[in-house]
Amino acid sequence: MRPTQLEQFAGQEHILGAGKPLRMAIESGRLHSMVLWGPPGSGKTTLARLIAARTDAQFLSLSAVFSGVKEIRGAITAAQQEMAAHHRRTVLFIDEVHRFNKAQQDAFLHHVEEGVFVFIGATTENPSFELNNALLSRARVYVLKPLDAAAIRAIIDRALTDADRGIGVLNLEISDALRDRLARAADGDARRALNFLEILSDLALTERGRRTISEALVDEVLVGGTRRFDKHGEIFHDQISALHKAVRGSSPDAALYWLARMLDGGCDPFYVARRLVRMASEDIGNADPRALGIALDAWMVYERLGSPEGELALAQAVVYLATAAKSNAVYTALDAATQDARSHGTLEVPMRLRNAPTGLMDRLGYGKGYRYAHDEPEGYAAGENYFPDELGHPVYYRPAPRGLEIKIAEKLAHLRELDDKHKK
């Protein structure tokens, strides 16, 4: 059912619609090297084939899983021979190009630049992380989106009626409602939709002289369902980012949704637990110090109970973190302090702040002039400076006007008043 004409291609109007640069380049025959980045079943291979056919170019295909430098050199030779013999361009399509290492990517870099062939790479992974900068600078990246249900429904309908390349000859009977259900279950993946349809066609029962796909049969084939999730790739990072932002944005319902998406997709719950601890420190901090303990408790509970019982503890922590008072004051304070630590070199610890465990160190003045806070009024050595002398007295921690940090801010303001009085 792979389309043979560009007009049959489903979806991706954002790059193939009328007047779009890629569509104009294909129609004018002015090809350029490109990387097609999108989820499985979004049409990357099909689009590469259609581009070659539409521009009357030789189409060579390699899989980065099974090919190496030898196969790349063979393709380069074939492209050179085609140009010499027939003055015909070559499209070299490399599927799963992200699996090539740096040496393999470098093997065809020069030939891409020289125009020996038009390079089209397909990847499900973020090219920014997986491809050499040198290669990316010579190829334009096009992002393919998961197909929507309407596009997949059209593909299903075409397969059911096409007697030459589809299964139209079987004259299958399937209701519109079940076709829509298959389109939704495919979750943006055209290949998955056609696989469902092929299995159903094999299992369809004959009723009243026609092969019928029943609701019960669809239930059996779709049992469990599948959602897109990659444990270390783009979807993984997008979803944990969404979970973190929902917690930071105080949206417990959205946070629970993204937690459920990740757990349902197969994410390691221990990874989620670690990230919850990070959220508790980064986005809540001292506005509600209990959040850190609750996140750690949820981690421990999951460690003891496992799935599925322990997942409830993670959900409890997610809801608490999302509804807790928010502050990133500690996070920004540490960042500011780190900048000073890195930019001011190795400043000496003031003698009054040093410990003197030996007689020699005591005679050298270690600890001399130190004021023991517990012996001072209110347990505070007003006017004392605990920074290196060259640094002065910078302020890093600025409590947020929320939660417990309101009280902390009041306490710090009082201590600064004592400092001011001491100076006078």
Coordinates of C-alpha atoms in Angstrom, one line a residue:
M1 CA 0.0 0.0 0.0
R2 CA 3.0 2.3 -0.2
P3 CA 1.9 5.4 -2.3
T4 CA 3.3 5.6 -5.8
Q5 CA 2.5 9.3 -6.4
L6 CA 3.2 12.3 -4.2
E7 CA -0.5 13.2 -4.3
Q8 CA -1.4 9.9 -2.5
F9 CA 0.9 10.6 0.4
A10 CA -1.0 11.0 3.6
G11 CA -0.4 13.8 6.1
Q12 CA 2.6 16.1 6.6
E13 CA 0.9 19.1 5.0
H14 CA 3.2 21.3 7.0
I15 CA 6.1 20.4 4.8
L16 CA 4.3 19.0 1.6
G17 CA 1.4 21.4 1.3
A18 CA 1.1 23.8 -1.7
G19 CA 3.8 26.5 -1.6
K20 CA 5.9 24.7 1.0
P21 CA 9.7 24.8 0.3
L22 CA 10.0 21.0 0.1
R23 CA 7.0 20.6 -2.2
M24 CA 8.3 23.3 -4.4
A25 CA 11.8 21.8 -4.5
I26 CA 10.4 18.4 -5.5
E27 CA 8.1 19.8 -8.2
S28 CA 10.9 21.9 -9.7
G29 CA 13.4 19.0 -9.5
R30 CA 15.9 21.1 -7.4
L31 CA 16.7 18.5 -4.8
H32 CA 18.8 19.0 -1.7
S33 CA 20.2 16.7 0.9
M34 CA 17.9 16.3 3.9
V35 CA 17.1 14.4 7.1
L36 CA 13.6 13.2 7.7
W37 CA 13.0 13.1 11.4
G38 CA 9.8 11.5 12.7
P39 CA 8.1 8.6 14.6
P40 CA 7.7 5.1 13.1
G41 CA 5.0 4.9 10.4
S42 CA 5.0 8.6 9.6
G43 CA 6.1 8.1 6.0
K44 CA 9.9 8.7 6.0
T45 CA 10.9 5.9 3.6
T46 CA 7.8 6.4 1.4
L47 CA 8.6 10.1 1.0
A48 CA 12.2 9.4 0.1
R49 CA 11.0 6.9 -2.6
L50 CA 8.5 9.4 -4.0
I51 CA 11.1 12.2 -4.1
A52 CA 13.4 10.0 -6.2
A53 CA 10.6 8.9 -8.5
R54 CA 9.1 12.4 -9.0
T55 CA 12.6 13.7 -9.9
D56 CA 13.6 10.7 -12.1
A57 CA 16.6 9.9 -9.9
Q58 CA 18.1 6.5 -9.2
F59 CA 17.0 5.4 -5.7
L60 CA 19.6 3.5 -3.6
S61 CA 18.6 2.4 -0.1
L62 CA 20.9 1.4 2.8
S63 CA 20.0 0.5 6.4
A64 CA 22.4 1.9 9.0
V65 CA 21.7 -1.3 11.0
F66 CA 23.2 -3.6 8.4
S67 CA 25.5 -1.4 6.4
G68 CA 29.0 -0.1 7.0
V69 CA 31.7 1.8 5.2
K70 CA 32.0 -0.9 2.5
E71 CA 28.3 -0.6 1.5
I72 CA 28.5 3.2 1.6
R73 CA 31.5 3.1 -0.8
G74 CA 29.5 0.7 -3.1
A75 CA 26.6 3.1 -3.2
I76 CA 29.0 6.0 -4.0
T77 CA 30.5 4.0 -6.9
A78 CA 27.0 3.2 -8.2
A79 CA 26.0 6.9 -8.1
Q80 CA 29.1 7.9 -10.0
Q81 CA 28.5 5.3 -12.6
E82 CA 24.8 6.3 -13.1
M83 CA 25.8 9.9 -13.6
A84 CA 28.6 9.0 -16.0
A85 CA 26.5 6.6 -18.1
H86 CA 23.1 8.2 -18.0
H87 CA 23.6 11.8 -16.6
R88 CA 21.1 10.8 -13.9
R89 CA 21.2 11.8 -10.3
T90 CA 21.0 9.4 -7.4
V91 CA 19.1 9.6 -4.2
L92 CA 20.9 7.7 -1.4
F93 CA 18.5 6.9 1.3
I94 CA 19.9 5.8 4.6
D95 CA 17.3 4.4 7.0
E96 CA 18.0 4.8 10.8
V97 CA 20.9 7.0 10.0
H98 CA 21.3 7.8 13.7
R99 CA 22.8 4.3 14.1
F100 CA 25.9 5.3 12.0
N101 CA 28.9 6.3 14.1
K102 CA 31.0 9.3 13.4
A103 CA 33.4 7.4 11.0
Q104 CA 30.5 6.0 9.0
Q105 CA 28.9 9.5 8.7
D106 CA 32.2 11.0 7.7
A107 CA 32.6 8.3 4.9
F108 CA 30.0 10.0 2.7
L109 CA 30.3 13.6 3.9
H110 CA 32.6 14.7 1.2
H111 CA 30.4 13.1 -1.5
V112 CA 27.3 14.9 -0.2
E113 CA 29.2 18.2 -0.5
E114 CA 30.4 17.3 -4.0
G115 CA 26.9 16.5 -5.1
V116 CA 27.7 12.9 -6.1
F117 CA 24.3 12.0 -4.7
V118 CA 21.4 13.6 -2.9
F119 CA 21.5 12.3 0.7
I120 CA 18.2 11.6 2.5
G121 CA 18.5 10.2 6.0
A122 CA 15.6 8.9 8.1
T123 CA 15.7 8.9 11.8
T124 CA 13.4 8.5 14.8
E125 CA 16.0 10.2 17.1
N126 CA 16.7 13.9 17.5
P127 CA 19.3 14.7 14.8
S128 CA 20.9 17.3 17.1
F129 CA 22.1 14.6 19.4
E130 CA 22.7 11.7 17.0
L131 CA 24.2 13.3 13.8
N132 CA 27.5 15.1 13.2
N133 CA 27.3 18.8 13.1
A134 CA 29.2 18.7 9.8
L135 CA 26.5 16.5 8.2
L136 CA 23.7 18.6 9.7
S137 CA 25.2 21.7 8.2
R138 CA 24.9 20.1 4.7
A139 CA 21.4 18.7 5.1
R140 CA 18.1 20.3 5.9
V141 CA 16.0 18.7 8.7
Y142 CA 12.3 18.1 8.1
V143 CA 10.2 17.1 11.0
L144 CA 7.5 14.5 10.2
K145 CA 4.6 14.4 12.6
P146 CA 2.5 11.3 13.7
L147 CA -0.4 10.9 11.3
D148 CA -3.7 12.0 12.7
A149 CA -6.7 9.7 12.9
A150 CA -8.3 11.1 9.7
A151 CA -5.2 10.4 7.6
I152 CA -4.9 6.9 9.0
R153 CA -8.6 6.3 8.4
A154 CA -8.1 7.3 4.7
I155 CA -5.2 4.8 4.5
I156 CA -7.4 2.1 6.0
D157 CA -10.3 2.8 3.6
R158 CA -7.9 2.8 0.6
A159 CA -6.4 -0.6 1.6
L160 CA -9.9 -2.1 2.0
T161 CA -11.0 -1.0 -1.5
D162 CA -7.7 -1.4 -3.5
A163 CA -7.9 -4.8 -5.2
D164 CA -4.4 -4.6 -6.8
R165 CA -2.2 -3.6 -3.9
G166 CA -4.6 -3.8 -0.9
I167 CA -7.1 -6.3 0.3
G168 CA -10.1 -5.1 -1.8
V169 CA -10.4 -8.4 -3.5
L170 CA -11.5 -9.9 -0.1
N171 CA -14.6 -7.7 0.0
L172 CA -14.3 -7.4 3.8
E173 CA -17.2 -5.9 5.7
I174 CA -16.2 -3.6 8.6
S175 CA -18.2 -0.8 10.1
D176 CA -17.2 2.9 10.1
A177 CA -17.0 2.8 13.9
L178 CA -14.5 0.0 13.8
R179 CA -12.5 1.7 11.1
D180 CA -12.3 4.8 13.3
R181 CA -11.3 2.6 16.2
L182 CA -8.4 1.1 14.2
A183 CA -7.3 4.5 13.1
R184 CA -7.1 5.7 16.8
A185 CA -5.4 2.5 17.9
A186 CA -2.7 2.9 15.4
D187 CA -1.5 6.0 17.4
G188 CA -0.2 7.9 14.5
D189 CA 1.6 4.9 12.8
A190 CA 0.3 4.0 9.3
R191 CA 2.3 0.8 9.3
R192 CA 0.7 -0.3 12.5
A193 CA -2.8 0.4 11.1
L194 CA -2.1 -1.8 8.1
N195 CA -0.7 -4.5 10.3
F196 CA -3.9 -4.5 12.3
L197 CA -5.9 -4.7 9.1
E198 CA -3.9 -7.5 7.7
I199 CA -4.3 -9.6 10.9
L200 CA -8.0 -8.9 11.0
S201 CA -8.4 -9.9 7.3
D202 CA -6.8 -13.2 8.1
L203 CA -9.1 -13.9 11.0
A204 CA -12.3 -12.5 9.6
L205 CA -15.2 -14.9 9.7
T206 CA -17.6 -15.5 6.8
E207 CA -21.2 -14.4 7.6
R208 CA -24.0 -14.4 5.0
G209 CA -21.5 -15.0 2.2
R210 CA -19.2 -12.1 3.2
R211 CA -16.1 -12.0 5.4
T212 CA -16.9 -9.8 8.3
I213 CA -14.7 -8.1 10.8
S214 CA -16.6 -8.0 14.1
E215 CA -16.2 -5.8 17.2
A216 CA -15.2 -8.9 19.2
L217 CA -12.5 -9.7 16.7
V218 CA -11.1 -6.1 16.9
D219 CA -11.2 -6.4 20.7
E220 CA -8.9 -9.5 20.4
V221 CA -6.5 -7.9 18.0
L222 CA -6.2 -4.6 19.8
V223 CA -6.0 -6.0 23.3
G224 CA -3.5 -4.1 25.5
G225 CA -2.9 -1.4 22.9
T226 CA 0.4 0.3 22.4
R227 CA 1.5 3.9 22.9
R228 CA 4.6 5.5 21.5
F229 CA 7.4 5.6 24.0
D230 CA 11.2 5.2 23.7
K231 CA 13.1 4.7 26.9
H232 CA 16.0 6.9 26.0
G233 CA 14.9 9.0 23.0
E234 CA 13.0 12.1 22.1
I235 CA 9.6 11.0 23.3
F236 CA 11.1 9.9 26.6
H237 CA 12.7 13.3 27.2
D238 CA 9.6 15.2 26.0
Q239 CA 7.3 13.4 28.4
I240 CA 9.6 13.7 31.5
S241 CA 9.8 17.4 30.5
A242 CA 6.0 17.7 30.4
L243 CA 5.8 15.9 33.8
H244 CA 8.3 18.3 35.4
K245 CA 6.6 21.4 33.9
A246 CA 3.2 20.2 35.1
V247 CA 4.5 19.8 38.6
R248 CA 6.2 23.2 38.5
G249 CA 3.0 24.7 37.1
S250 CA 0.9 23.4 40.0
S251 CA -1.3 21.2 37.8
P252 CA -1.8 17.9 39.6
D253 CA -4.1 16.5 37.0
A254 CA -1.7 17.1 34.1
A255 CA 1.2 15.8 36.2
L256 CA -0.8 12.5 36.9
Y257 CA -1.5 12.2 33.2
W258 CA 2.2 12.4 32.2
L259 CA 3.1 10.1 35.0
A260 CA 0.6 7.6 33.7
R261 CA 1.8 8.0 30.1
M262 CA 5.4 7.3 31.2
L263 CA 4.6 4.3 33.4
D264 CA 2.2 2.8 30.8
G265 CA 4.9 3.3 28.1
G266 CA 7.4 1.2 30.0
C267 CA 9.5 4.0 31.7
D268 CA 11.6 2.7 34.7
P269 CA 9.7 3.9 37.8
F270 CA 13.0 4.3 39.6
Y271 CA 13.9 7.0 37.1
V272 CA 10.6 8.8 37.8
A273 CA 11.3 8.5 41.5
R274 CA 14.8 10.1 41.1
R275 CA 13.3 13.0 39.0
L276 CA 10.6 13.6 41.7
V277 CA 13.4 14.1 44.2
R278 CA 15.0 16.6 41.9
M279 CA 11.7 18.5 41.4
A280 CA 11.2 18.7 45.1
S281 CA 14.5 20.5 45.5
E282 CA 14.5 22.6 42.3
D283 CA 10.9 23.8 42.2
I284 CA 9.7 23.6 45.8
G285 CA 12.7 23.8 48.0
N286 CA 12.2 25.6 51.4
A287 CA 8.8 26.8 50.5
D288 CA 7.7 23.4 51.6
P289 CA 10.6 21.3 52.9
R290 CA 8.2 18.3 53.5
A291 CA 8.1 17.8 49.7
L292 CA 11.7 16.4 49.6
G293 CA 10.9 13.9 52.4
I294 CA 7.7 12.8 50.6
A295 CA 9.6 12.3 47.3
L296 CA 12.2 10.2 49.1
D297 CA 9.5 8.2 50.9
A298 CA 7.8 7.5 47.6
W299 CA 11.1 6.2 46.2
M300 CA 11.5 4.0 49.2
V301 CA 8.0 2.7 49.1
Y302 CA 8.3 1.8 45.4
E303 CA 11.6 0.1 46.2
R304 CA 9.9 -2.1 48.7
L305 CA 6.6 -2.8 46.9
G306 CA 7.5 -2.7 43.3
S307 CA 4.8 -2.5 40.5
P308 CA 1.9 -2.0 40.5
E309 CA 1.4 -1.2 44.2
G310 CA 4.4 1.1 44.5
E311 CA 3.2 3.2 41.6
L312 CA 0.5 4.7 43.8
A313 CA 3.2 6.1 46.1
L314 CA 4.8 7.8 43.1
A315 CA 1.4 9.2 42.2
Q316 CA 0.9 10.5 45.7
A317 CA 4.2 12.3 45.6
V318 CA 3.4 13.8 42.2
V319 CA 0.2 15.2 43.5
Y320 CA 1.8 16.6 46.6
L321 CA 4.6 18.2 44.7
A322 CA 2.2 19.7 42.1
T323 CA 0.1 21.3 44.9
A324 CA 2.9 22.4 47.2
A325 CA 4.1 26.0 47.4
K326 CA 6.7 26.7 44.8
S327 CA 10.1 28.3 45.1
N328 CA 13.3 28.0 43.0
A329 CA 15.2 30.3 45.4
V330 CA 17.7 27.6 46.5
Y331 CA 18.2 26.5 42.9
T332 CA 19.0 30.0 41.7
A333 CA 21.1 30.7 44.9
L334 CA 23.3 27.7 44.2
D335 CA 23.8 28.7 40.6
A336 CA 24.9 32.2 41.6
A337 CA 27.2 30.9 44.3
T338 CA 28.7 28.4 41.8
Q339 CA 29.4 31.3 39.4
D340 CA 31.3 33.2 42.0
A341 CA 33.2 30.1 43.2
R342 CA 34.3 29.5 39.6
S343 CA 35.1 33.1 38.6
H344 CA 37.0 34.3 41.7
G345 CA 39.7 31.7 41.9
T346 CA 41.0 30.0 45.0
L347 CA 40.3 32.6 47.7
E348 CA 41.8 32.0 51.1
V349 CA 39.6 31.0 54.0
P350 CA 39.8 33.8 56.5
M351 CA 42.0 32.9 59.5
R352 CA 39.1 33.5 62.0
L353 CA 37.0 30.7 60.2
R354 CA 39.8 28.1 60.2
N355 CA 40.0 25.3 62.8
A356 CA 43.0 25.0 65.1
P357 CA 43.4 21.3 66.1
T358 CA 47.1 21.7 66.8
G359 CA 49.3 24.0 69.0
L360 CA 51.2 25.2 65.9
M361 CA 48.0 26.2 64.1
D362 CA 46.8 28.0 67.2
R363 CA 50.1 30.0 67.5
L364 CA 49.8 30.9 63.8
G365 CA 46.4 32.5 64.5
Y366 CA 44.0 29.9 63.1
G367 CA 40.6 30.6 64.6
K368 CA 41.6 33.9 66.2
G369 CA 38.8 36.3 66.4
Y370 CA 36.1 33.8 65.7
R371 CA 32.8 34.6 67.5
Y372 CA 30.9 31.5 68.7
A373 CA 27.3 32.2 67.7
H374 CA 25.8 30.4 70.7
D375 CA 27.5 32.8 73.1
E376 CA 26.0 35.8 71.2
P377 CA 22.6 37.5 71.8
E378 CA 19.8 35.6 70.0
G379 CA 22.4 33.0 69.0
Y380 CA 23.7 35.3 66.2
A381 CA 27.0 37.0 65.8
A382 CA 25.7 40.2 64.3
G383 CA 28.0 41.9 61.8
E384 CA 30.2 38.8 61.2
N385 CA 31.2 37.9 57.7
Y386 CA 31.7 34.3 56.7
F387 CA 32.9 34.9 53.2
P388 CA 36.5 35.3 52.0
D389 CA 37.4 38.9 52.7
E390 CA 38.0 39.7 49.0
L391 CA 34.4 38.7 48.2
G392 CA 32.5 41.0 50.4
H393 CA 29.0 39.9 51.4
P394 CA 27.0 38.9 48.3
V395 CA 23.4 37.8 48.7
Y396 CA 22.5 34.6 46.8
Y397 CA 19.5 33.2 48.6
R398 CA 16.4 35.4 48.2
P399 CA 13.4 33.5 49.6
A400 CA 10.2 33.5 47.6
P401 CA 7.1 35.1 49.1
R402 CA 5.4 31.7 49.3
G403 CA 5.1 28.9 51.9
L404 CA 7.6 28.6 54.6
E405 CA 10.0 30.9 52.8
I406 CA 7.8 33.8 53.9
K407 CA 8.9 33.0 57.5
I408 CA 12.5 32.5 56.4
A409 CA 12.5 35.9 54.7
E410 CA 11.2 37.5 57.9
K411 CA 14.0 35.8 59.9
L412 CA 16.7 36.9 57.4
A413 CA 15.4 40.5 57.4
H414 CA 15.6 40.5 61.2
L415 CA 19.2 39.2 61.2
R416 CA 20.2 42.0 58.7
E417 CA 18.7 44.5 61.0
L418 CA 20.9 43.2 63.8
D419 CA 23.9 43.5 61.3
D420 CA 23.0 47.1 60.6
K421 CA 22.8 47.9 64.4
H422 CA 26.2 46.3 65.0
K423 CA 27.8 48.4 62.3
K424 CA 26.4 51.6 64.0

